[in-house]
Structures are given as C-alpha cells and as structure tokens.
mmCIF file of C-alpha atoms and ligand atoms in Angstrom:
data_model
loop_
_atom_site.group_PDB
_atom_site.id
_atom_site.type_symbol
_atom_site.label_atom_id
_atom_site.label_comp_id
_atom_site.label_asym_id
_atom_site.label_seq_id
_atom_site.Cartn_x
_atom_site.Cartn_y
_atom_site.Cartn_z
ATOM 1 C CA MET A 16 0.049 45.435 6.415
ATOM 2 C CA SER A 17 1.515 46.280 9.817
ATOM 3 C CA LYS A 18 4.279 44.058 11.134
ATOM 4 C CA GLY A 19 3.980 41.375 13.752
ATOM 5 C CA ASN A 20 6.132 40.950 16.808
ATOM 6 C CA PHE A 21 6.959 37.247 16.484
ATOM 7 C CA GLU A 22 3.871 36.251 18.431
ATOM 8 C CA LEU A 23 4.107 32.619 17.298
ATOM 9 C CA LEU A 24 7.056 30.385 18.148
ATOM 10 C CA CYS A 25 7.259 26.870 16.693
ATOM 11 C CA LEU A 26 9.588 24.008 17.614
ATOM 12 C CA GLU A 27 10.328 20.719 15.904
ATOM 13 C CA ASN A 28 12.460 18.878 13.375
ATOM 14 C CA PRO A 29 13.641 20.710 10.235
ATOM 15 C CA LEU A 30 13.767 18.205 7.382
ATOM 16 C CA LEU A 31 14.284 18.280 3.670
ATOM 17 C CA ASP A 32 11.636 16.224 1.877
ATOM 18 C CA ILE A 33 12.847 13.982 -0.920
ATOM 19 C CA GLN A 34 9.543 13.401 -2.629
ATOM 20 C CA GLY A 35 8.837 11.154 -5.591
ATOM 21 C CA VAL A 36 5.941 9.269 -7.101
ATOM 22 C CA GLY A 37 6.093 5.564 -6.331
ATOM 23 C CA ASP A 38 4.013 2.427 -6.544
ATOM 24 C CA ALA A 39 3.189 -0.675 -4.524
ATOM 25 C CA SER A 40 6.481 -2.308 -5.431
ATOM 26 C CA LEU A 41 8.552 0.640 -4.139
ATOM 27 C CA LEU A 42 6.525 0.607 -0.911
ATOM 28 C CA GLY A 43 6.984 -3.163 -0.688
ATOM 29 C CA LYS A 44 10.734 -2.957 -1.258
ATOM 30 C CA TYR A 45 11.141 -0.891 1.924
ATOM 31 C CA GLY A 46 8.209 -2.338 3.877
ATOM 32 C CA LEU A 47 6.264 0.950 3.876
ATOM 33 C CA LYS A 48 2.511 1.478 4.238
ATOM 34 C CA PRO A 49 0.846 3.761 1.650
ATOM 35 C CA ASN A 50 -0.127 6.386 4.236
ATOM 36 C CA ASP A 51 2.182 6.542 7.213
ATOM 37 C CA ALA A 52 5.015 8.389 8.912
ATOM 38 C CA ILE A 53 7.874 6.429 10.463
ATOM 39 C CA LEU A 54 11.435 6.816 11.666
ATOM 40 C CA ALA A 55 13.945 5.252 9.285
ATOM 41 C CA GLU A 56 15.792 2.088 10.277
ATOM 42 C CA GLN A 57 18.905 0.711 8.616
ATOM 43 C CA LYS A 58 16.804 -1.139 6.015
ATOM 44 C CA HIS A 59 15.313 2.165 4.807
ATOM 45 C CA MET A 60 18.570 4.009 4.161
ATOM 46 C CA GLY A 61 18.612 3.165 0.434
ATOM 47 C CA LEU A 62 15.210 4.806 -0.095
ATOM 48 C CA TYR A 63 16.572 8.351 -0.463
ATOM 49 C CA GLU A 64 18.987 7.558 -3.304
ATOM 50 C CA ASP A 65 16.374 5.288 -4.865
ATOM 51 C CA LEU A 66 13.845 8.157 -4.906
ATOM 52 C CA LEU A 67 16.389 10.580 -6.369
ATOM 53 C CA GLN A 68 17.774 8.223 -9.000
ATOM 54 C CA ASN A 69 14.719 6.255 -10.081
ATOM 55 C CA HIS A 70 11.653 8.294 -9.174
ATOM 56 C CA ASP A 71 12.513 11.816 -10.285
ATOM 57 C CA ALA A 72 12.306 12.958 -6.661
ATOM 58 C CA LYS A 73 12.183 16.651 -5.847
ATOM 59 C CA LEU A 74 13.818 18.346 -2.859
ATOM 60 C CA ILE A 75 11.228 20.370 -0.963
ATOM 61 C CA ALA A 76 11.374 22.099 2.423
ATOM 62 C CA GLY A 77 9.598 19.887 4.956
ATOM 63 C CA GLY A 78 9.528 19.045 8.635
ATOM 64 C CA ALA A 79 5.936 19.064 9.849
ATOM 65 C CA ALA A 80 5.989 22.058 12.212
ATOM 66 C CA GLN A 81 8.285 23.984 9.868
ATOM 67 C CA ASN A 82 5.550 23.555 7.230
ATOM 68 C CA THR A 83 3.000 24.769 9.768
ATOM 69 C CA ALA A 84 5.200 27.742 10.673
ATOM 70 C CA ARG A 85 5.577 28.722 6.994
ATOM 71 C CA GLY A 86 1.819 28.306 6.598
ATOM 72 C CA ALA A 87 0.981 30.483 9.591
ATOM 73 C CA GLN A 88 3.407 33.151 8.383
ATOM 74 C CA TYR A 89 1.667 32.972 4.976
ATOM 75 C CA MET A 90 -1.529 34.230 6.626
ATOM 76 C CA LEU A 91 -0.084 36.595 9.243
ATOM 77 C CA PRO A 92 1.586 40.019 8.977
ATOM 78 C CA PRO A 93 5.356 39.965 8.262
ATOM 79 C CA ASP A 94 7.596 39.083 11.237
ATOM 80 C CA SER A 95 4.959 37.052 13.069
ATOM 81 C CA VAL A 96 6.511 33.575 13.248
ATOM 82 C CA ILE A 97 9.778 32.047 14.501
ATOM 83 C CA TYR A 98 10.785 28.440 13.988
ATOM 84 C CA ILE A 99 13.386 26.547 16.007
ATOM 85 C CA GLY A 100 15.073 23.200 15.324
ATOM 86 C CA CYS A 101 18.425 21.612 14.528
ATOM 87 C CA VAL A 102 20.102 21.215 11.123
ATOM 88 C CA GLY A 103 23.568 20.287 9.834
ATOM 89 C CA LYS A 104 26.130 22.553 8.234
ATOM 90 C CA ASP A 105 25.400 21.571 4.654
ATOM 91 C CA LYS A 106 23.619 22.292 1.389
ATOM 92 C CA TYR A 107 20.316 20.855 2.576
ATOM 93 C CA ALA A 108 20.277 23.346 5.452
ATOM 94 C CA GLU A 109 20.859 26.143 2.958
ATOM 95 C CA THR A 110 17.911 24.915 0.880
ATOM 96 C CA LEU A 111 15.697 24.947 3.977
ATOM 97 C CA GLN A 112 16.871 28.400 4.944
ATOM 98 C CA GLU A 113 16.139 29.759 1.484
ATOM 99 C CA ALA A 114 12.614 28.305 1.509
ATOM 100 C CA CYS A 115 11.931 29.794 4.941
ATOM 101 C CA ALA A 116 13.372 33.172 3.965
ATOM 102 C CA LYS A 117 11.129 33.188 0.885
ATOM 103 C CA ALA A 118 8.148 32.501 3.134
ATOM 104 C CA GLY A 119 9.185 35.318 5.482
ATOM 105 C CA LEU A 120 9.686 32.825 8.294
ATOM 106 C CA ARG A 121 12.410 33.614 10.810
ATOM 107 C CA VAL A 122 14.416 30.533 11.716
ATOM 108 C CA GLU A 123 16.709 30.135 14.711
ATOM 109 C CA TYR A 124 18.445 26.851 13.954
ATOM 110 C CA ARG A 125 20.945 25.068 16.098
ATOM 111 C CA TYR A 126 23.722 23.868 13.772
ATOM 112 C CA ASP A 127 25.110 20.464 14.592
ATOM 113 C CA GLU A 128 28.809 20.029 13.907
ATOM 114 C CA GLU A 129 28.654 16.365 12.976
ATOM 115 C CA GLN A 130 25.291 15.231 11.670
ATOM 116 C CA PRO A 131 23.856 16.176 8.278
ATOM 117 C CA THR A 132 20.473 17.873 7.917
ATOM 118 C CA GLY A 133 17.584 15.442 8.373
ATOM 119 C CA ARG A 134 15.742 13.970 5.378
ATOM 120 C CA CYS A 135 12.258 12.665 4.885
ATOM 121 C CA GLY A 136 11.671 10.246 2.014
ATOM 122 C CA VAL A 137 8.138 10.823 0.736
ATOM 123 C CA VAL A 138 6.589 8.205 -1.546
ATOM 124 C CA ILE A 139 3.462 9.480 -3.272
ATOM 125 C CA THR A 140 0.936 6.893 -4.483
ATOM 126 C CA GLY A 141 -2.318 8.519 -5.622
ATOM 127 C CA HIS A 142 -3.653 10.638 -2.757
ATOM 128 C CA ASP A 143 -1.550 8.778 -0.199
ATOM 129 C CA ARG A 144 1.886 9.703 1.069
ATOM 130 C CA SER A 145 4.305 7.491 2.929
ATOM 131 C CA MET A 146 7.023 9.243 4.909
ATOM 132 C CA CYS A 147 10.244 7.753 6.187
ATOM 133 C CA THR A 148 12.441 10.090 8.216
ATOM 134 C CA ASP A 149 16.155 9.979 8.890
ATOM 135 C CA LEU A 150 16.340 12.667 11.582
ATOM 136 C CA ALA A 151 20.157 12.972 11.695
ATOM 137 C CA ALA A 152 20.909 16.557 12.863
ATOM 138 C CA ALA A 153 17.232 17.172 13.713
ATOM 139 C CA ASN A 154 17.727 14.602 16.454
ATOM 140 C CA CYS A 155 20.479 16.727 18.017
ATOM 141 C CA TYR A 156 18.384 19.649 19.242
ATOM 142 C CA LYS A 157 19.441 20.626 22.764
ATOM 143 C CA ILE A 158 17.652 22.506 25.528
ATOM 144 C CA ASP A 159 20.849 24.575 25.942
ATOM 145 C CA HIS A 160 20.104 26.190 22.593
ATOM 146 C CA LEU A 161 16.588 27.168 23.675
ATOM 147 C CA LYS A 162 17.921 28.557 26.953
ATOM 148 C CA GLN A 163 20.531 30.814 25.324
ATOM 149 C CA PRO A 164 19.553 34.347 26.360
ATOM 150 C CA GLU A 165 19.005 35.567 22.787
ATOM 151 C CA ILE A 166 16.721 32.603 22.017
ATOM 152 C CA TRP A 167 14.947 32.531 25.362
ATOM 153 C CA SER A 168 14.061 36.200 25.015
ATOM 154 C CA LEU A 169 12.160 35.232 21.846
ATOM 155 C CA VAL A 170 10.337 32.581 23.871
ATOM 156 C CA GLU A 171 9.454 35.163 26.486
ATOM 157 C CA GLN A 172 8.032 37.597 23.976
ATOM 158 C CA ALA A 173 5.956 34.995 22.086
ATOM 159 C CA LYS A 174 2.240 34.683 22.795
ATOM 160 C CA VAL A 175 1.591 31.297 21.240
ATOM 161 C CA PHE A 176 3.758 28.164 21.177
ATOM 162 C CA TYR A 177 3.242 25.475 18.581
ATOM 163 C CA VAL A 178 5.121 22.229 19.108
ATOM 164 C CA GLY A 179 5.098 19.323 16.685
ATOM 165 C CA GLY A 180 4.587 16.062 18.586
ATOM 166 C CA TYR A 181 7.376 14.609 16.446
ATOM 167 C CA HIS A 182 9.767 16.571 18.649
ATOM 168 C CA LEU A 183 8.891 14.233 21.515
ATOM 169 C CA THR A 184 11.261 11.763 19.857
ATOM 170 C CA VAL A 185 14.040 14.361 20.102
ATOM 171 C CA CYS A 186 14.111 16.752 23.070
ATOM 172 C CA VAL A 187 11.351 16.466 25.660
ATOM 173 C CA PRO A 188 12.989 19.044 27.999
ATOM 174 C CA ALA A 189 12.667 21.724 25.297
ATOM 175 C CA VAL A 190 8.999 20.857 24.731
ATOM 176 C CA MET A 191 8.324 20.958 28.462
ATOM 177 C CA ALA A 192 10.166 24.277 28.872
ATOM 178 C CA LEU A 193 7.752 25.873 26.385
ATOM 179 C CA ALA A 194 4.734 24.151 27.947
ATOM 180 C CA GLU A 195 5.645 25.348 31.429
ATOM 181 C CA GLU A 196 6.486 28.832 30.216
ATOM 182 C CA ALA A 197 3.011 29.115 28.678
ATOM 183 C CA ALA A 198 1.231 27.930 31.816
ATOM 184 C CA ALA A 199 3.391 29.977 34.169
ATOM 185 C CA LYS A 200 2.903 33.229 32.343
ATOM 186 C CA ASP A 201 -0.816 32.712 32.286
ATOM 187 C CA LYS A 202 -0.732 32.422 36.049
ATOM 188 C CA ALA A 203 1.440 35.461 36.571
ATOM 189 C CA CYS A 204 -0.019 37.760 33.933
ATOM 190 C CA SER A 205 -3.440 38.884 33.004
ATOM 191 C CA TYR A 206 -5.634 36.573 30.950
ATOM 192 C CA GLN A 207 -5.459 38.968 27.994
ATOM 193 C CA GLN A 208 -1.816 38.113 27.476
ATOM 194 C CA ARG A 209 -2.989 34.864 25.947
ATOM 195 C CA ARG A 210 0.054 32.622 26.293
ATOM 196 C CA ILE A 211 -1.149 29.545 24.493
ATOM 197 C CA PHE A 212 0.402 26.074 24.135
ATOM 198 C CA ILE A 213 -0.582 24.067 21.072
ATOM 199 C CA LEU A 214 0.576 20.532 20.351
ATOM 200 C CA SER A 215 0.190 18.471 17.220
ATOM 201 C CA LEU A 216 -0.095 14.683 17.653
ATOM 202 C CA SER A 217 1.941 14.370 14.417
ATOM 203 C CA ALA A 218 1.643 10.639 13.662
ATOM 204 C CA PRO A 219 0.062 7.463 15.059
ATOM 205 C CA PHE A 220 3.458 6.239 16.282
ATOM 206 C CA ILE A 221 3.771 9.181 18.693
ATOM 207 C CA PRO A 222 0.872 8.182 21.014
ATOM 208 C CA GLN A 223 1.839 4.550 20.460
ATOM 209 C CA PHE A 224 5.593 4.511 21.094
ATOM 210 C CA PHE A 225 6.170 7.875 22.821
ATOM 211 C CA LYS A 226 3.199 7.657 25.154
ATOM 212 C CA ASP A 227 5.025 8.668 28.341
ATOM 213 C CA GLN A 228 6.612 11.684 26.681
ATOM 214 C CA LEU A 229 3.258 12.713 25.204
ATOM 215 C CA ASP A 230 1.486 12.250 28.540
ATOM 216 C CA GLN A 231 3.913 14.658 30.188
ATOM 217 C CA THR A 232 2.689 17.364 27.841
ATOM 218 C CA SER A 233 -1.061 16.708 27.925
ATOM 219 C CA PRO A 234 -1.868 18.788 31.046
ATOM 220 C CA TYR A 235 -0.438 21.785 29.156
ATOM 221 C CA TRP A 236 -2.416 21.421 25.925
ATOM 222 C CA ASP A 237 -4.599 24.473 25.325
ATOM 223 C CA TYR A 238 -5.161 23.187 21.817
ATOM 224 C CA VAL A 239 -4.292 19.765 20.488
ATOM 225 C CA ILE A 240 -4.471 19.045 16.783
ATOM 226 C CA GLY A 241 -4.418 15.672 15.055
ATOM 227 C CA ASN A 242 -6.016 13.577 12.358
ATOM 228 C CA GLU A 243 -8.312 10.584 12.690
ATOM 229 C CA THR A 244 -5.566 7.927 12.644
ATOM 230 C CA GLU A 245 -3.635 9.767 15.350
ATOM 231 C CA ALA A 246 -6.798 10.149 17.453
ATOM 232 C CA LEU A 247 -7.519 6.417 17.143
ATOM 233 C CA SER A 248 -3.949 5.595 18.126
ATOM 234 C CA TYR A 249 -4.248 7.925 21.127
ATOM 235 C CA ALA A 250 -7.515 6.294 22.203
ATOM 236 C CA GLU A 251 -6.060 2.801 21.971
ATOM 237 C CA GLY A 252 -3.226 3.592 24.337
ATOM 238 C CA HIS A 253 -5.322 5.588 26.791
ATOM 239 C CA ASN A 254 -8.280 3.358 27.683
ATOM 240 C CA ILE A 255 -10.658 5.397 25.579
ATOM 241 C CA ASN A 256 -12.806 2.500 24.474
ATOM 242 C CA THR A 257 -14.430 3.861 21.365
ATOM 243 C CA LYS A 258 -13.618 4.330 17.712
ATOM 244 C CA SER A 259 -15.922 7.346 17.450
ATOM 245 C CA ILE A 260 -13.777 10.381 16.627
ATOM 246 C CA PRO A 261 -16.144 12.881 18.352
ATOM 247 C CA GLU A 262 -16.116 10.723 21.498
ATOM 248 C CA ILE A 263 -12.321 10.474 21.447
ATOM 249 C CA ALA A 264 -12.044 14.255 20.965
ATOM 250 C CA LYS A 265 -14.357 14.768 23.931
ATOM 251 C CA ALA A 266 -12.320 12.424 26.108
ATOM 252 C CA MET A 267 -9.096 14.244 25.172
ATOM 253 C CA ALA A 268 -10.705 17.592 25.999
ATOM 254 C CA SER A 269 -11.417 16.390 29.528
ATOM 255 C CA ILE A 270 -7.883 15.311 30.513
ATOM 256 C CA PRO A 271 -6.919 17.307 33.642
ATOM 257 C CA LYS A 272 -5.371 20.630 32.741
ATOM 258 C CA LYS A 273 -2.626 22.699 34.343
ATOM 259 C CA ASN A 274 -3.892 26.116 33.324
ATOM 260 C CA THR A 275 -7.519 26.001 34.376
ATOM 261 C CA LYS A 276 -8.206 29.528 33.149
ATOM 262 C CA ARG A 277 -8.479 28.392 29.555
ATOM 263 C CA LYS A 278 -10.587 25.475 28.364
ATOM 264 C CA ARG A 279 -8.868 22.894 26.200
ATOM 265 C CA THR A 280 -9.887 22.588 22.554
ATOM 266 C CA VAL A 281 -9.307 19.371 20.579
ATOM 267 C CA ILE A 282 -9.283 19.551 16.787
ATOM 268 C CA ILE A 283 -9.334 16.352 14.717
ATOM 269 C CA THR A 284 -9.136 16.541 10.939
ATOM 270 C CA GLN A 285 -10.400 13.666 8.805
ATOM 271 C CA GLY A 286 -9.211 14.351 5.264
ATOM 272 C CA THR A 287 -12.247 15.306 3.203
ATOM 273 C CA ASP A 288 -14.629 14.407 6.042
ATOM 274 C CA ALA A 289 -15.733 17.016 8.558
ATOM 275 C CA THR A 290 -13.259 18.541 11.017
ATOM 276 C CA VAL A 291 -14.247 17.569 14.567
ATOM 277 C CA VAL A 292 -13.829 20.053 17.423
ATOM 278 C CA ALA A 293 -14.430 19.328 21.104
ATOM 279 C CA VAL A 294 -14.159 21.973 23.799
ATOM 280 C CA GLU A 295 -13.575 21.035 27.430
ATOM 281 C CA GLY A 296 -16.807 21.061 29.409
ATOM 282 C CA GLU A 297 -19.089 21.310 26.362
ATOM 283 C CA SER A 298 -21.314 18.313 25.703
ATOM 284 C CA GLU A 299 -21.814 19.064 22.034
ATOM 285 C CA VAL A 300 -18.922 18.191 19.706
ATOM 286 C CA LYS A 301 -18.845 20.470 16.659
ATOM 287 C CA GLN A 302 -18.306 19.266 13.098
ATOM 288 C CA PHE A 303 -17.127 21.566 10.305
ATOM 289 C CA PRO A 304 -17.547 20.200 6.753
ATOM 290 C CA VAL A 305 -14.499 20.480 4.505
ATOM 291 C CA PRO A 306 -15.030 22.612 1.373
ATOM 292 C CA ALA A 307 -14.971 20.314 -1.660
ATOM 293 C CA ILE A 308 -12.110 20.225 -4.157
ATOM 294 C CA GLY A 309 -12.033 18.368 -7.473
ATOM 295 C CA THR A 310 -9.742 15.327 -7.169
ATOM 296 C CA ASP A 311 -8.128 16.369 -10.454
ATOM 297 C CA LYS A 312 -6.905 19.521 -8.696
ATOM 298 C CA ILE A 313 -5.048 17.631 -5.976
ATOM 299 C CA ASN A 314 -1.307 17.555 -6.573
ATOM 300 C CA ASP A 315 -0.423 15.569 -3.453
ATOM 301 C CA THR A 316 -1.505 15.455 0.178
ATOM 302 C CA ASN A 317 1.987 15.731 1.685
ATOM 303 C CA GLY A 318 1.707 18.522 4.269
ATOM 304 C CA ALA A 319 -2.088 18.890 4.155
ATOM 305 C CA GLY A 320 -2.386 18.452 7.915
ATOM 306 C CA ASP A 321 0.502 20.833 8.565
ATOM 307 C CA ALA A 322 -1.150 23.447 6.358
ATOM 308 C CA PHE A 323 -4.428 23.025 8.237
ATOM 309 C CA ALA A 324 -2.552 23.594 11.489
ATOM 310 C CA GLY A 325 -0.803 26.647 9.992
ATOM 311 C CA GLY A 326 -4.060 28.322 9.028
ATOM 312 C CA PHE A 327 -5.723 27.355 12.298
ATOM 313 C CA VAL A 328 -2.867 28.659 14.421
ATOM 314 C CA ALA A 329 -2.714 31.896 12.402
ATOM 315 C CA GLY A 330 -6.346 32.378 13.397
ATOM 316 C CA ILE A 331 -5.505 31.756 17.052
ATOM 317 C CA VAL A 332 -2.681 34.305 16.903
ATOM 318 C CA MET A 333 -5.115 36.827 15.411
ATOM 319 C CA GLY A 334 -7.595 36.103 18.214
ATOM 320 C CA LYS A 335 -10.278 34.908 15.778
ATOM 321 C CA PRO A 336 -13.295 32.848 16.872
ATOM 322 C CA LEU A 337 -12.969 29.063 16.705
ATOM 323 C CA GLU A 338 -15.081 28.617 13.556
ATOM 324 C CA THR A 339 -12.940 31.189 11.724
ATOM 325 C CA CYS A 340 -9.734 29.427 12.818
ATOM 326 C CA VAL A 341 -11.077 26.115 11.447
ATOM 327 C CA GLY A 342 -12.094 27.855 8.212
ATOM 328 C CA MET A 343 -8.603 29.360 7.880
ATOM 329 C CA GLY A 344 -7.047 25.913 8.418
ATOM 330 C CA GLN A 345 -9.282 24.256 5.841
ATOM 331 C CA TRP A 346 -8.590 27.066 3.367
ATOM 332 C CA LEU A 347 -4.812 26.780 3.693
ATOM 333 C CA ALA A 348 -4.916 22.969 3.464
ATOM 334 C CA LYS A 349 -6.917 23.264 0.255
ATOM 335 C CA LEU A 350 -4.283 25.578 -1.218
ATOM 336 C CA SER A 351 -1.408 23.358 -0.116
ATOM 337 C CA ILE A 352 -2.708 20.101 -1.613
ATOM 338 C CA GLN A 353 -2.773 21.806 -4.999
ATOM 339 C CA GLU A 354 0.991 22.467 -4.723
ATOM 340 C CA LEU A 355 3.923 20.077 -4.914
ATOM 341 C CA GLY A 356 4.621 18.841 -1.385
ATOM 342 C CA PRO A 357 4.101 20.971 1.732
ATOM 343 C CA SER A 358 4.088 24.298 -0.120
ATOM 344 C CA TYR A 359 1.872 27.353 -0.517
ATOM 345 C CA PRO A 360 1.078 29.233 -3.719
ATOM 346 C CA PHE A 361 2.949 32.335 -4.765
ATOM 347 C CA PRO A 362 1.901 35.008 -5.522
ATOM 348 C CA LYS A 363 0.149 34.925 -2.196
ATOM 349 C CA GLN A 364 -3.580 34.396 -2.000
ATOM 350 C CA THR A 365 -5.579 36.038 0.743
ATOM 351 C CA TYR A 366 -8.220 34.441 2.926
HETATM 352 C C1 26A B 14 10.301 12.504 13.725
HETATM 353 N N1 26A B 14 9.638 12.473 12.447
HETATM 354 C C2 26A B 14 9.303 11.174 11.943
HETATM 355 C C3 26A B 14 9.319 13.650 11.770
HETATM 356 C C4 26A B 14 8.695 13.675 10.502
HETATM 357 C C5 26A B 14 8.361 14.925 9.953
HETATM 358 N N2 26A B 14 8.612 16.082 10.574
HETATM 359 C C6 26A B 14 9.224 15.992 11.767
HETATM 360 N N3 26A B 14 9.570 14.826 12.360
HETATM 361 N N4 26A B 14 8.308 12.732 9.608
HETATM 362 C C7 26A B 14 7.762 13.366 8.563
HETATM 363 N N5 26A B 14 7.799 14.691 8.766
HETATM 364 C C8 26A B 14 7.334 15.763 7.895
HETATM 365 O O1 26A B 14 5.955 15.716 7.807
HETATM 366 C C9 26A B 14 5.614 16.548 6.721
HETATM 367 C C10 26A B 14 4.235 16.247 6.234
HETATM 368 O O2 26A B 14 3.310 16.351 7.232
HETATM 369 C C11 26A B 14 7.832 15.687 6.475
HETATM 370 O O3 26A B 14 9.065 16.346 6.356
HETATM 371 C C12 26A B 14 6.710 16.368 5.675
HETATM 372 O O4 26A B 14 7.089 17.622 5.172
#
C-alpha cells in the first residue's frame, strides 16, 4: 500500500479510559445516567479508584477524536493521520502513545508540566456506557502549540480537519484556527484541493452548555457528525421545533455557511437504527440502514460513534462517494463494538 501524506489532522482531548462493568448502584453512587458523557465534578473524583479497585477496570486508549483518528488510520494508507492534543508527563501518556504508535497514528502532543494526563471513567451496563471525564492536562491545550512552525506546517499540508466538539470546552481559538484555515484555503486554492472541516457534536452537553462556542464553528462545518441525542439537544437550543431526526438534520444543513463552494452534509447516527444524512439544498433526507449484528457479539458500545466517524472520515479523505463513506463508518463501528472499549481488531481487517 502506498503511503499517505498526513492528509487528515485531528484535534481534541487525549484521555485514558478507565473502563469497568458496573450496575445501577454504581451509577447511583456517583449520580450518573446509564448512557451519557459528562465532565467530572468534585463528587465524581472517587469513581476512578472505585472502578480500578472494585470493578476490574481496564486501561484503554480513549479520547473521542483520538479514537476516530486511530480508526481513520486503520482504514487509510500508513502515514495518513495526525492527532493533536495535550497530555501530562506520566505513565498514562506513555500508554496512550504506545496505543497510537501501534495503530500507526502520528501524535503531536503538547506536554503539560503540571497536570496529569486526562482520564475518562467508563461504566458499562449492558449496551450502555456512562462516561465521566477528568480532563486535567487535556484541558491545557494552547493555541501557541498549534501555531508553532513545525506543527502549523502539518496543518497547512493537511487536506481534511476533524475536530471533536469536546474540544470546545478546552481551546476554542485552536478549533477556530483550523476552521478558518480550511475555509481560507478553499477560497485561495482550486476546489480540487479539498480542504474540508469536519466537526463532531460529541455529546448532548456540548450544544446545551457550550452553545456559543459551538455556534462560532457552525458556519465552517462542511460535515457535521452526531448521534440522535446530540441532534435533539442541538435542536432544543436552536429553535428547531421538532423531534424528527431527519428534520433536524435538514435544518442543520441549512445554517448559513462560510465556504459556499461546498454544500454542508449532516450525518446523524442512531445506534442500530438507520444513519440519517442531509445535504444542504436537497429536499430528500437519506437513510442508510445499519447492518445487523447479533447482540451476543457486542462487547461494549464505548467508542462506537467515534469508530463510525473514523470510517466515514477515512472515506472522505479517499474522496469516496457519500454512500461509501457511510458504509465505511458503519463497518468500522461494527468492528469496534466487538472489541473491548474504543479499539479495532488486530490483525487488521479490510473493508
Ligand atoms: C470533554 N470530554 C467530556 C471529553 C470526553 C471524551 N473525549 C474527549 N473529551 N468524554 C468522553 N470522551 C471519550 O469518548 C470516548 C467514547 O466516545 C472517552 O475517552 C471514550 O474513549
């Protein structure tokens, strides 16, 4: 396979997942919902030790967009994907680096001097996963790092940017620098150069509590990816008065856009229900059924959405048609839910 040229650059929060199987009483103890993603408060800080000591928790490389980046690299030629974020100078960072190296993902971390690497406590109950994140060093990403000449040159050579919406809690200037870079290059260069900005909605709390930050980015979305709960949360905060996912997708596709040369595409996954895709200016919203999988084959759903995004974005980088990109996303998600946590099978399978 020929090598890539780091066409895809991803930005977000590198985290180590501390994942264990729990029950209603563990969720209750920390006030967690069965299927959610939240930022940890003081009352959650005992969860991590609790998972490790009492729930046989495993340490697995996580961080939503880092999972997506590993997933995209899984499907692309070597040297296709770079991931950027902030970690501490500790063992957890080494674990993350090893996992990324194994996946062939190039990371360009900022190392914080004081904070430890971020952790995400993941409580698995059946096919649900509850995530509680202590960002720590991941919260210390700085635009100065992105603007360092050796990092910025990687930005300049990339063709596609993928930003996890979770990063809107951390460093909006870095997100906006990538968004503007994508739009600017499209203006200056020929259309074929395909500088594309993709954002993931990440979690319902992002449209809810980081609405202003998210709204700054929306004119730049060439693609926006989310699941049904995130779409509903977006609709609620944006006067989209419907609970119909296709209608919400359509409304999101029609938000005014900076780069008018490329139509916006909105992709909403719905677990085992069909993936909904709306394209700006098209009246028909497409639905792509999800290939079935026996429930006995599901290990856990942690990272399923990230894997979908990884496969989808790999398709975009390869310049594949929309239906192929969706198929690639669904395929990778199906592989990932059969693994422990946000992981992909080795030896590698091919699409
Ligand atoms: C800012 N927050 C809350 C987060 C995250 C996060 N990644 C970045 N920022 N909260 C959970 N995750 C990651 O989501 C993956 C599953 O989709 C977890 O680390 C997990 O691997």
